[in-house]
Amino acid sequence: MRNTFINTITELAEMDERIVLLTADLGYKIFDNFAKKFPNRFYNVGIAEANMVGVAAGLASFGMRPYVYSIVPFATLRCCEQIRDDVAYNNLNVKIVGVGGGYAYGFNGPTHHGIEDISVMRSIPNLNVLCPGDSLETENIIISSWLGHAPTYIRLGRGGEPKVHKSLSKGILKRVNESEDFEDLIIFSCGGILSIVDSVNALLRKKDIKSTVVSVPYVKPLYGSLIADMCRQTKNVVTVEEQTIVGGFGGAVAECLMEDRIFVGFKRFGIRDMFIHTAGDQEYLRNLAGLSVELLYKNILEFLKNNE
Amino acid sequence: MGTKLSEKGYIVTVENSYDNDIYGYCLNCSNRHTDSRENRIKILESWSRKIRSHVVTMAHNSKSPHIGSALSCVDILCCLFFEVMDMYEDYFILSKGHGCMSYYAVLAEKKIFGLSLLDQYAKNGGKLPEHPPCGIIHGVPGIEIGTGSLGHGLAISLGRALARRIRNIKGNEFVLLGDGECNEGSVWESAMFAANANINNIIAIVDRNNMQCAGFVDRLNMVDKWKSFGWNAIETDGNNIGCLLRAFDELKTLTKPGVIIANTIKGKGISFMENELEWHYRFPNEQELSSAFKEINNA
C-alpha cells in the first residue's frame, strides 16, 4: 500500500506541478525517486508534525496540493489541532497520509499503534476520511482524492498487504466478489484488514452461509444510502476494522442503519477499548485483539447462531 | 483586484479597489504628503489614533475582552497596511488572533470591507468573531486564513512563503505573533524549519508586550532566542512608527527569515489600560470610553 501510494503520487506529480510532498522524517529511502525528480517539491520538515501540517495548509492556501506523510498516530493525533484549525476549518486542499494503520507497527509498541485515528478524524468537520483495503484500492483512492478539493485523511497500511481485489468494481463500495449472494450476512471491512476478512468469508461460505465482503474505503463521507440499500437485502451485518470500536467505522455504519430504520443483526468487530502492552508483530497483536482469521470466523459463527 | 461584499452578502470581485485608497492622505489636513519620512510618520500616527478609537468603540459595543492585546499592536498593523506592505503582492496573517479588533479596523479603513461590518463584531449573527474567521467561507474579504488557537500562524505563513518560492512569485509573507504565543512549542518548530529550509521571504513580528492572559511572559531574551534559531532578529520600539519603519527597512534586504521583536505596551494609548492585566478581559464602560477618546485625540 505504501509503495503504491508513492508510485501513484510520483506519477501524479509529473502531471500536476502543484503537488508537494512533506514528510516528518519518515519513509527512509522510499521517497528518493520523488526527491530526485522533483527536488523543490519534496521536503523533510523534520520531526515536527504540527509545523508540517501548518506549512501544508499555507502551501494549499497558495494553490499548491500538499501531501503530508507520517505514521498514523503522529500524522493524526500529534497535530490534531493543526488538522482541525489550519486544514479543515480553512477548508484547504491538504491530504494527510497516515501509514501503518492498526497494529502495522506492532513491535514499536502502543505509541506507534494507529488504533483511534478513524474515530478522531471522522469527527472533524469538513475532513474526508479514506481507508483503502489493498493496493488496487489505494491507487484508486489516491487518484480520486487528487481529483477532489476536500481536505482528506488517507489511512494506509504499512506495506506488503496481500492483493485482495482481482479487479476493482466501479462503485463506491468495493465488493471483492460481485457474484456472491448475501442473504445471511454482509461483512463490511475497512482498511488493511480486508485480506483477513476475505479469508473469513471464504470459510463462512464453505459452511453454506450466504455472505459477502464489502470493502468501504470511503469512511467519511460514508455513502449511507448505498450501505442501507445493501443491508435491506440481508439478515445480518458485521463490520470489521483494525481500529477501536469506539466511534469508528463500525459506529458509522451502525448510525446509518439505525437512522434508516434497518433492523438487522449487527455486530462490530474491532479493537476493544484497550491498549495492548505485550510486544508482538501485527499478526500476533491482531490475534490478541480477536482480529485473526480463526477468531473472527469463530466469533462471527457464534454471532450468527445467537441471532437465529 | 480586490474583493468586497455585495448587498446580499456575497463576495464580489472589484477591480482595482485599492486605487481609490485613501492611504497617503493626512487625516488632519487632507493633504497628500509623500515627500519626507517625517510626514509619512505623521500620517501613520494619525491612522493609528483612528484605529485606536475604532478598537475602544468595538470593545465597548461588544463588551468583548482582549482590548489590551489589540491596542498594543495597532502601530505595527498601521505600519504594515498603510506603508510597508504592497497590497497586491504581500500577505499578512494575524497569528495572535485575539488582537483582531485592530486588524478588523485596519482592513475596514483600508476599504477592504465596509466600516459598517465593524458593528457586527462579536454580535450574534455577526460576521466578525473575536478571532479572525476563514473569510473565504465566511464572507469576510481580506482574511483568508482563520486563526485563533495560538502557535498556528507562523507555520501557515511559512507554507505560503515556500509556495511563493516554488512557484517563483515575488512578495513577502508577514505574520504577527504575540510574545505569550511564543510559549507554544509549534512556534519554535516553525522557526527551526524556516531557517533550515532557507525561507527568506517572510517577516515575523513579535508583539512583545510582556504580558499574557494570567501573568507576565518570561523575561528571557527574545532576540537571542530567534537569532539562535537562525533568524535575522531586530529589536525595536513597537509603538514608535519611525522605529518600526526603520526595522522593516533593515529587513528588506533579506538573506534569512526576518523577525522584529517589537517592544510594546499592552493597552498602549490609553493611560489607565497601559500595563494593566485586567484589561486583557475588561471592556470600557461609557465613562471610560469617553476618557479613552479624549486621550487618543490629545495624543
mmCIF file of C-alpha atoms in Angstrom, chain A:
data_model
loop_
_atom_site.group_PDB
_atom_site.id
_atom_site.type_symbol
_atom_site.label_atom_id
_atom_site.label_comp_id
_atom_site.label_asym_id
_atom_site.label_seq_id
_atom_site.Cartn_x
_atom_site.Cartn_y
_atom_site.Cartn_z
ATOM 1 C CA MET A 1 0.000 0.000 0.000
ATOM 2 C CA ARG A 2 2.773 2.368 0.932
ATOM 3 C CA ASN A 3 4.682 1.714 -2.259
ATOM 4 C CA THR A 4 1.506 2.029 -4.299
ATOM 5 C CA PHE A 5 0.944 5.425 -2.729
ATOM 6 C CA ILE A 6 4.425 6.589 -3.572
ATOM 7 C CA ASN A 7 4.318 5.283 -7.133
ATOM 8 C CA THR A 8 0.919 6.839 -7.716
ATOM 9 C CA ILE A 9 1.881 10.182 -6.229
ATOM 10 C CA THR A 10 5.087 10.266 -8.284
ATOM 11 C CA GLU A 11 3.070 9.669 -11.430
ATOM 12 C CA LEU A 12 0.576 12.352 -10.460
ATOM 13 C CA ALA A 13 3.356 14.809 -9.624
ATOM 14 C CA GLU A 14 4.631 14.510 -13.162
ATOM 15 C CA MET A 15 1.286 15.742 -14.456
ATOM 16 C CA ASP A 16 0.464 18.164 -11.681
ATOM 17 C CA GLU A 17 3.202 20.503 -10.629
ATOM 18 C CA ARG A 18 1.155 21.715 -7.685
ATOM 19 C CA ILE A 19 1.805 18.500 -5.774
ATOM 20 C CA VAL A 20 4.227 18.932 -2.883
ATOM 21 C CA LEU A 21 5.259 16.075 -0.614
ATOM 22 C CA LEU A 22 6.112 16.745 3.021
ATOM 23 C CA THR A 23 7.356 14.091 5.391
ATOM 24 C CA ALA A 24 8.048 14.325 9.096
ATOM 25 C CA ASP A 25 11.324 12.433 8.870
ATOM 26 C CA LEU A 26 9.753 9.117 7.916
ATOM 27 C CA GLY A 27 9.923 6.926 4.851
ATOM 28 C CA TYR A 28 13.601 6.053 4.684
ATOM 29 C CA LYS A 29 14.703 5.729 1.055
ATOM 30 C CA ILE A 30 11.205 5.337 -0.334
ATOM 31 C CA PHE A 31 10.990 8.977 -1.401
ATOM 32 C CA ASP A 32 14.395 9.019 -3.097
ATOM 33 C CA ASN A 33 12.890 8.766 -6.545
ATOM 34 C CA PHE A 34 10.376 11.528 -5.894
ATOM 35 C CA ALA A 35 13.007 13.787 -4.336
ATOM 36 C CA LYS A 36 15.336 13.250 -7.282
ATOM 37 C CA LYS A 37 12.645 14.017 -9.823
ATOM 38 C CA PHE A 38 11.122 17.000 -8.018
ATOM 39 C CA PRO A 39 13.777 18.406 -5.703
ATOM 40 C CA ASN A 40 11.881 21.603 -4.944
ATOM 41 C CA ARG A 41 8.645 19.782 -4.209
ATOM 42 C CA PHE A 42 9.853 17.372 -1.563
ATOM 43 C CA TYR A 43 10.621 18.477 1.983
ATOM 44 C CA ASN A 44 11.626 16.533 5.017
ATOM 45 C CA VAL A 45 10.433 19.046 7.592
ATOM 46 C CA GLY A 46 11.972 17.175 10.487
ATOM 47 C CA ILE A 47 10.251 15.521 13.407
ATOM 48 C CA ALA A 48 7.759 18.353 13.739
ATOM 49 C CA GLU A 49 4.328 17.195 12.664
ATOM 50 C CA ALA A 50 2.446 20.258 13.901
ATOM 51 C CA ASN A 51 4.648 22.503 11.807
ATOM 52 C CA MET A 52 4.362 20.145 8.847
ATOM 53 C CA VAL A 53 0.580 20.357 8.748
ATOM 54 C CA GLY A 54 0.649 24.137 9.217
ATOM 55 C CA VAL A 55 3.124 24.516 6.371
ATOM 56 C CA ALA A 56 0.958 22.269 4.225
ATOM 57 C CA ALA A 57 -2.042 24.484 4.972
ATOM 58 C CA GLY A 58 -0.025 27.511 3.906
ATOM 59 C CA LEU A 59 1.074 25.788 0.707
ATOM 60 C CA ALA A 60 -2.519 24.858 -0.081
ATOM 61 C CA SER A 61 -3.709 28.405 0.544
ATOM 62 C CA PHE A 62 -1.270 29.475 -2.154
ATOM 63 C CA GLY A 63 -2.667 26.989 -4.656
ATOM 64 C CA MET A 64 -0.377 24.020 -4.104
ATOM 65 C CA ARG A 65 -1.568 20.488 -3.389
ATOM 66 C CA PRO A 66 0.448 19.256 -0.438
ATOM 67 C CA TYR A 67 0.534 15.657 0.755
ATOM 68 C CA VAL A 68 1.882 15.180 4.267
ATOM 69 C CA TYR A 69 3.200 11.811 5.296
ATOM 70 C CA SER A 70 3.881 10.193 8.649
ATOM 71 C CA ILE A 71 2.986 7.174 10.766
ATOM 72 C CA VAL A 72 -0.717 7.129 11.636
ATOM 73 C CA PRO A 73 -0.616 8.312 15.276
ATOM 74 C CA PHE A 74 1.841 11.114 14.508
ATOM 75 C CA ALA A 75 0.076 12.199 11.336
ATOM 76 C CA THR A 76 -3.254 12.475 13.128
ATOM 77 C CA LEU A 77 -3.076 12.851 16.892
ATOM 78 C CA ARG A 78 0.185 14.746 17.277
ATOM 79 C CA CYS A 79 -1.075 17.533 15.025
ATOM 80 C CA CYS A 80 -4.791 17.063 15.575
ATOM 81 C CA GLU A 81 -5.440 20.738 16.253
ATOM 82 C CA GLN A 82 -3.463 21.798 13.210
ATOM 83 C CA ILE A 83 -5.571 19.433 11.088
ATOM 84 C CA ARG A 84 -8.760 20.852 12.569
ATOM 85 C CA ASP A 85 -7.876 24.555 12.620
ATOM 86 C CA ASP A 86 -5.445 25.039 9.758
ATOM 87 C CA VAL A 87 -6.703 22.471 7.279
ATOM 88 C CA ALA A 88 -10.335 21.579 7.941
ATOM 89 C CA TYR A 89 -11.589 24.915 9.306
ATOM 90 C CA ASN A 90 -9.946 26.856 6.492
ATOM 91 C CA ASN A 91 -11.082 24.174 4.028
ATOM 92 C CA LEU A 92 -7.666 23.830 2.420
ATOM 93 C CA ASN A 93 -6.739 21.127 -0.045
ATOM 94 C CA VAL A 94 -4.294 19.199 2.131
ATOM 95 C CA LYS A 95 -4.068 15.419 2.044
ATOM 96 C CA ILE A 96 -2.837 13.837 5.232
ATOM 97 C CA VAL A 97 -1.417 10.399 4.617
ATOM 98 C CA GLY A 98 -1.013 8.133 7.628
ATOM 99 C CA VAL A 99 0.965 4.975 7.111
ATOM 100 C CA GLY A 100 0.664 1.876 9.294
ATOM 101 C CA GLY A 101 -2.969 1.826 10.407
ATOM 102 C CA GLY A 102 -3.850 -0.547 13.218
ATOM 103 C CA TYR A 103 -1.062 -2.744 14.558
ATOM 104 C CA ALA A 104 1.142 -2.400 11.474
ATOM 105 C CA TYR A 105 3.999 -1.057 13.616
ATOM 106 C CA GLY A 106 3.328 -3.772 16.166
ATOM 107 C CA PHE A 107 6.714 -4.214 17.772
ATOM 108 C CA ASN A 108 7.096 -0.451 18.216
ATOM 109 C CA GLY A 109 4.537 -0.550 20.981
ATOM 110 C CA PRO A 110 1.256 1.230 21.670
ATOM 111 C CA THR A 111 2.718 4.694 20.950
ATOM 112 C CA HIS A 112 3.038 3.636 17.323
ATOM 113 C CA HIS A 113 -0.267 1.758 17.032
ATOM 114 C CA GLY A 114 -2.808 3.608 14.914
ATOM 115 C CA ILE A 115 -5.937 2.454 16.676
ATOM 116 C CA GLU A 116 -8.107 5.547 17.142
ATOM 117 C CA ASP A 117 -7.320 7.711 14.148
ATOM 118 C CA ILE A 118 -10.542 6.967 12.247
ATOM 119 C CA SER A 119 -12.709 7.916 15.217
ATOM 120 C CA VAL A 120 -10.831 11.156 15.807
ATOM 121 C CA MET A 121 -10.503 12.221 12.180
ATOM 122 C CA ARG A 122 -14.116 11.275 11.441
ATOM 123 C CA SER A 123 -15.356 13.770 14.000
ATOM 124 C CA ILE A 124 -13.552 16.749 12.450
ATOM 125 C CA PRO A 125 -15.939 18.772 10.283
ATOM 126 C CA ASN A 126 -15.035 19.219 6.621
ATOM 127 C CA LEU A 127 -12.462 16.436 6.662
ATOM 128 C CA ASN A 128 -12.853 13.344 4.494
ATOM 129 C CA VAL A 129 -11.544 10.013 5.768
ATOM 130 C CA LEU A 130 -10.435 7.331 3.323
ATOM 131 C CA CYS A 131 -9.171 3.867 4.237
ATOM 132 C CA PRO A 132 -8.231 1.694 1.255
ATOM 133 C CA GLY A 133 -8.114 -2.055 1.770
ATOM 134 C CA ASP A 134 -5.428 -3.157 -0.665
ATOM 135 C CA SER A 135 -3.071 -1.758 -3.262
ATOM 136 C CA LEU A 136 -5.696 -1.555 -6.025
ATOM 137 C CA GLU A 137 -7.986 0.422 -3.765
ATOM 138 C CA THR A 138 -5.078 2.603 -2.687
ATOM 139 C CA GLU A 139 -4.320 3.619 -6.225
ATOM 140 C CA ASN A 140 -7.982 4.322 -6.847
ATOM 141 C CA ILE A 141 -8.317 6.346 -3.647
ATOM 142 C CA ILE A 142 -5.199 8.414 -4.231
ATOM 143 C CA ILE A 143 -6.317 9.360 -7.721
ATOM 144 C CA SER A 144 -9.911 10.103 -6.759
ATOM 145 C CA SER A 145 -8.835 12.210 -3.788
ATOM 146 C CA TRP A 146 -6.405 14.088 -6.014
ATOM 147 C CA LEU A 147 -9.312 14.945 -8.295
ATOM 148 C CA GLY A 148 -11.233 16.417 -5.376
ATOM 149 C CA HIS A 149 -10.520 19.554 -3.397
ATOM 150 C CA ALA A 150 -11.584 18.456 0.061
ATOM 151 C CA PRO A 151 -9.190 18.216 2.992
ATOM 152 C CA THR A 152 -8.652 14.497 3.333
ATOM 153 C CA TYR A 153 -7.114 11.990 5.679
ATOM 154 C CA ILE A 154 -5.896 8.817 3.962
ATOM 155 C CA ARG A 155 -5.080 5.838 6.135
ATOM 156 C CA LEU A 156 -2.733 3.289 4.640
ATOM 157 C CA GLY A 157 -1.234 0.012 5.788
ATOM 158 C CA ARG A 158 2.461 -0.365 6.256
ATOM 159 C CA GLY A 159 3.143 -2.174 3.055
ATOM 160 C CA GLY A 160 3.179 -5.792 1.958
ATOM 161 C CA GLU A 161 -0.576 -6.225 2.344
ATOM 162 C CA PRO A 162 -1.781 -9.013 0.043
ATOM 163 C CA LYS A 163 -3.752 -8.027 -3.021
ATOM 164 C CA VAL A 164 -7.397 -8.947 -2.498
ATOM 165 C CA HIS A 165 -9.282 -7.461 -5.416
ATOM 166 C CA LYS A 166 -8.723 -9.135 -8.775
ATOM 167 C CA SER A 167 -10.257 -6.146 -10.432
ATOM 168 C CA LEU A 168 -11.768 -3.113 -8.832
ATOM 169 C CA SER A 169 -15.521 -2.633 -9.026
ATOM 170 C CA LYS A 170 -16.562 0.761 -10.265
ATOM 171 C CA GLY A 171 -18.945 1.581 -7.429
ATOM 172 C CA ILE A 172 -18.214 3.448 -4.233
ATOM 173 C CA LEU A 173 -18.469 0.255 -2.221
ATOM 174 C CA LYS A 174 -15.778 -2.167 -3.314
ATOM 175 C CA ARG A 175 -17.158 -5.690 -3.270
ATOM 176 C CA VAL A 176 -14.497 -8.336 -3.518
ATOM 177 C CA ASN A 177 -16.736 -10.743 -5.405
ATOM 178 C CA GLU A 178 -19.733 -9.184 -7.113
ATOM 179 C CA SER A 179 -21.377 -12.512 -7.889
ATOM 180 C CA GLU A 180 -21.799 -13.639 -4.287
ATOM 181 C CA ASP A 181 -25.312 -13.692 -2.831
ATOM 182 C CA PHE A 182 -25.627 -12.295 0.669
ATOM 183 C CA GLU A 183 -28.950 -13.297 2.196
ATOM 184 C CA ASP A 184 -27.387 -14.313 5.515
ATOM 185 C CA LEU A 185 -24.566 -11.903 6.115
ATOM 186 C CA ILE A 186 -22.708 -8.861 4.846
ATOM 187 C CA ILE A 187 -19.234 -8.181 6.214
ATOM 188 C CA PHE A 188 -18.229 -4.544 5.879
ATOM 189 C CA SER A 189 -14.491 -4.176 6.075
ATOM 190 C CA CYS A 190 -12.455 -1.031 6.406
ATOM 191 C CA GLY A 191 -8.756 -0.664 5.679
ATOM 192 C CA GLY A 192 -5.891 -3.112 5.519
ATOM 193 C CA ILE A 193 -7.645 -5.937 7.345
ATOM 194 C CA LEU A 194 -9.513 -6.714 4.123
ATOM 195 C CA SER A 195 -7.389 -9.761 3.289
ATOM 196 C CA ILE A 196 -8.231 -11.372 6.619
ATOM 197 C CA VAL A 197 -11.914 -10.599 6.197
ATOM 198 C CA ASP A 198 -11.771 -12.140 2.755
ATOM 199 C CA SER A 199 -10.346 -15.376 4.164
ATOM 200 C CA VAL A 200 -13.017 -15.421 6.869
ATOM 201 C CA ASN A 201 -15.668 -15.003 4.213
ATOM 202 C CA ALA A 202 -14.252 -17.949 2.253
ATOM 203 C CA LEU A 203 -14.510 -20.128 5.370
ATOM 204 C CA LEU A 204 -18.073 -18.949 6.038
ATOM 205 C CA ARG A 205 -19.154 -19.683 2.505
ATOM 206 C CA LYS A 206 -17.774 -23.199 2.843
ATOM 207 C CA LYS A 207 -20.215 -23.579 5.750
ATOM 208 C CA ASP A 208 -23.050 -22.686 3.363
ATOM 209 C CA ILE A 209 -23.518 -19.261 4.854
ATOM 210 C CA LYS A 210 -24.504 -16.839 2.137
ATOM 211 C CA SER A 211 -22.163 -13.999 2.915
ATOM 212 C CA THR A 212 -20.135 -11.428 1.090
ATOM 213 C CA VAL A 213 -17.335 -8.953 1.789
ATOM 214 C CA VAL A 214 -17.748 -5.267 1.089
ATOM 215 C CA SER A 215 -14.722 -3.063 1.463
ATOM 216 C CA VAL A 216 -15.656 0.514 2.319
ATOM 217 C CA PRO A 217 -12.761 2.861 1.612
ATOM 218 C CA TYR A 218 -14.928 5.967 1.947
ATOM 219 C CA VAL A 219 -15.432 6.116 5.696
ATOM 220 C CA LYS A 220 -16.345 9.783 5.547
ATOM 221 C CA PRO A 221 -18.417 10.801 3.759
ATOM 222 C CA LEU A 222 -19.971 7.394 4.316
ATOM 223 C CA TYR A 223 -22.250 6.647 1.404
ATOM 224 C CA GLY A 224 -25.032 5.634 3.767
ATOM 225 C CA SER A 225 -27.758 5.110 1.213
ATOM 226 C CA LEU A 226 -25.625 2.580 -0.676
ATOM 227 C CA ILE A 227 -24.883 0.743 2.550
ATOM 228 C CA ALA A 228 -28.538 0.878 3.581
ATOM 229 C CA ASP A 229 -29.682 -0.467 0.206
ATOM 230 C CA MET A 230 -27.398 -3.470 0.575
ATOM 231 C CA CYS A 231 -28.361 -4.078 4.197
ATOM 232 C CA ARG A 232 -32.052 -4.223 3.326
ATOM 233 C CA GLN A 233 -31.321 -7.422 1.412
ATOM 234 C CA THR A 234 -29.719 -9.346 4.242
ATOM 235 C CA LYS A 235 -30.384 -10.625 7.745
ATOM 236 C CA ASN A 236 -27.086 -9.877 9.447
ATOM 237 C CA VAL A 237 -24.416 -7.240 9.179
ATOM 238 C CA VAL A 238 -20.983 -7.193 10.789
ATOM 239 C CA THR A 239 -18.249 -4.620 10.477
ATOM 240 C CA VAL A 240 -14.529 -5.325 10.808
ATOM 241 C CA GLU A 241 -11.851 -2.687 11.302
ATOM 242 C CA GLU A 242 -8.376 -2.665 12.787
ATOM 243 C CA GLN A 243 -9.311 0.277 14.954
ATOM 244 C CA THR A 244 -11.054 0.907 18.235
ATOM 245 C CA ILE A 245 -14.763 0.137 18.088
ATOM 246 C CA VAL A 246 -15.426 3.407 19.929
ATOM 247 C CA GLY A 247 -16.804 5.775 17.318
ATOM 248 C CA GLY A 248 -15.037 4.135 14.431
ATOM 249 C CA PHE A 249 -16.129 2.715 11.121
ATOM 250 C CA GLY A 250 -18.474 0.208 12.771
ATOM 251 C CA GLY A 251 -20.111 3.037 14.659
ATOM 252 C CA ALA A 252 -20.576 4.966 11.433
ATOM 253 C CA VAL A 253 -22.351 2.015 9.795
ATOM 254 C CA ALA A 254 -24.475 1.490 12.904
ATOM 255 C CA GLU A 255 -25.547 5.136 12.889
ATOM 256 C CA CYS A 256 -26.569 4.893 9.274
ATOM 257 C CA LEU A 257 -28.530 1.652 9.788
ATOM 258 C CA MET A 258 -30.418 2.897 12.842
ATOM 259 C CA GLU A 259 -31.347 6.184 11.227
ATOM 260 C CA ASP A 260 -32.629 4.377 8.141
ATOM 261 C CA ARG A 261 -34.686 2.035 10.351
ATOM 262 C CA ILE A 262 -32.928 -1.081 9.107
ATOM 263 C CA PHE A 263 -33.126 -3.625 11.882
ATOM 264 C CA VAL A 264 -30.727 -6.450 11.134
ATOM 265 C CA GLY A 265 -28.493 -8.495 13.376
ATOM 266 C CA PHE A 266 -25.490 -6.245 13.854
ATOM 267 C CA LYS A 267 -22.060 -6.550 15.428
ATOM 268 C CA ARG A 268 -18.884 -4.514 15.283
ATOM 269 C CA PHE A 269 -15.531 -6.291 15.295
ATOM 270 C CA GLY A 270 -12.543 -4.153 16.106
ATOM 271 C CA ILE A 271 -10.150 -3.362 18.899
ATOM 272 C CA ARG A 272 -11.810 -3.195 22.268
ATOM 273 C CA ASP A 273 -11.275 -0.101 24.407
ATOM 274 C CA MET A 274 -7.755 -1.025 25.443
ATOM 275 C CA PHE A 275 -4.020 -0.760 24.823
ATOM 276 C CA ILE A 276 -2.010 -3.896 24.178
ATOM 277 C CA HIS A 277 1.135 -3.787 26.282
ATOM 278 C CA THR A 278 2.572 -7.083 25.042
ATOM 279 C CA ALA A 279 5.251 -6.931 22.387
ATOM 280 C CA GLY A 280 4.301 -8.543 19.122
ATOM 281 C CA ASP A 281 4.084 -8.145 15.384
ATOM 282 C CA GLN A 282 0.920 -7.228 13.540
ATOM 283 C CA GLU A 283 -0.263 -10.822 13.198
ATOM 284 C CA TYR A 284 0.345 -11.570 16.854
ATOM 285 C CA LEU A 285 -1.390 -8.438 18.093
ATOM 286 C CA ARG A 286 -4.318 -8.901 15.716
ATOM 287 C CA ASN A 287 -4.717 -12.336 17.254
ATOM 288 C CA LEU A 288 -4.740 -10.843 20.762
ATOM 289 C CA ALA A 289 -7.356 -8.304 19.706
ATOM 290 C CA GLY A 290 -9.545 -11.006 18.173
ATOM 291 C CA LEU A 291 -8.904 -9.937 14.610
ATOM 292 C CA SER A 292 -7.246 -13.082 13.262
ATOM 293 C CA VAL A 293 -8.945 -15.319 10.691
ATOM 294 C CA GLU A 294 -9.678 -18.051 13.229
ATOM 295 C CA LEU A 295 -11.080 -15.803 15.945
ATOM 296 C CA LEU A 296 -13.146 -13.700 13.573
ATOM 297 C CA TYR A 297 -14.542 -16.852 11.974
ATOM 298 C CA LYS A 298 -15.400 -18.320 15.364
ATOM 299 C CA ASN A 299 -16.958 -15.131 16.700
ATOM 300 C CA ILE A 300 -18.973 -14.446 13.568
ATOM 301 C CA LEU A 301 -20.335 -18.009 13.617
ATOM 302 C CA GLU A 302 -21.282 -17.557 17.255
ATOM 303 C CA PHE A 303 -22.949 -14.241 16.480
ATOM 304 C CA LEU A 304 -24.947 -15.797 13.649
ATOM 305 C CA LYS A 305 -26.002 -18.677 15.875
ATOM 306 C CA ASN A 306 -27.204 -16.345 18.627
ATOM 307 C CA ASN A 307 -29.136 -14.318 16.085
ATOM 308 C CA GLU A 308 -31.035 -17.168 14.514
#
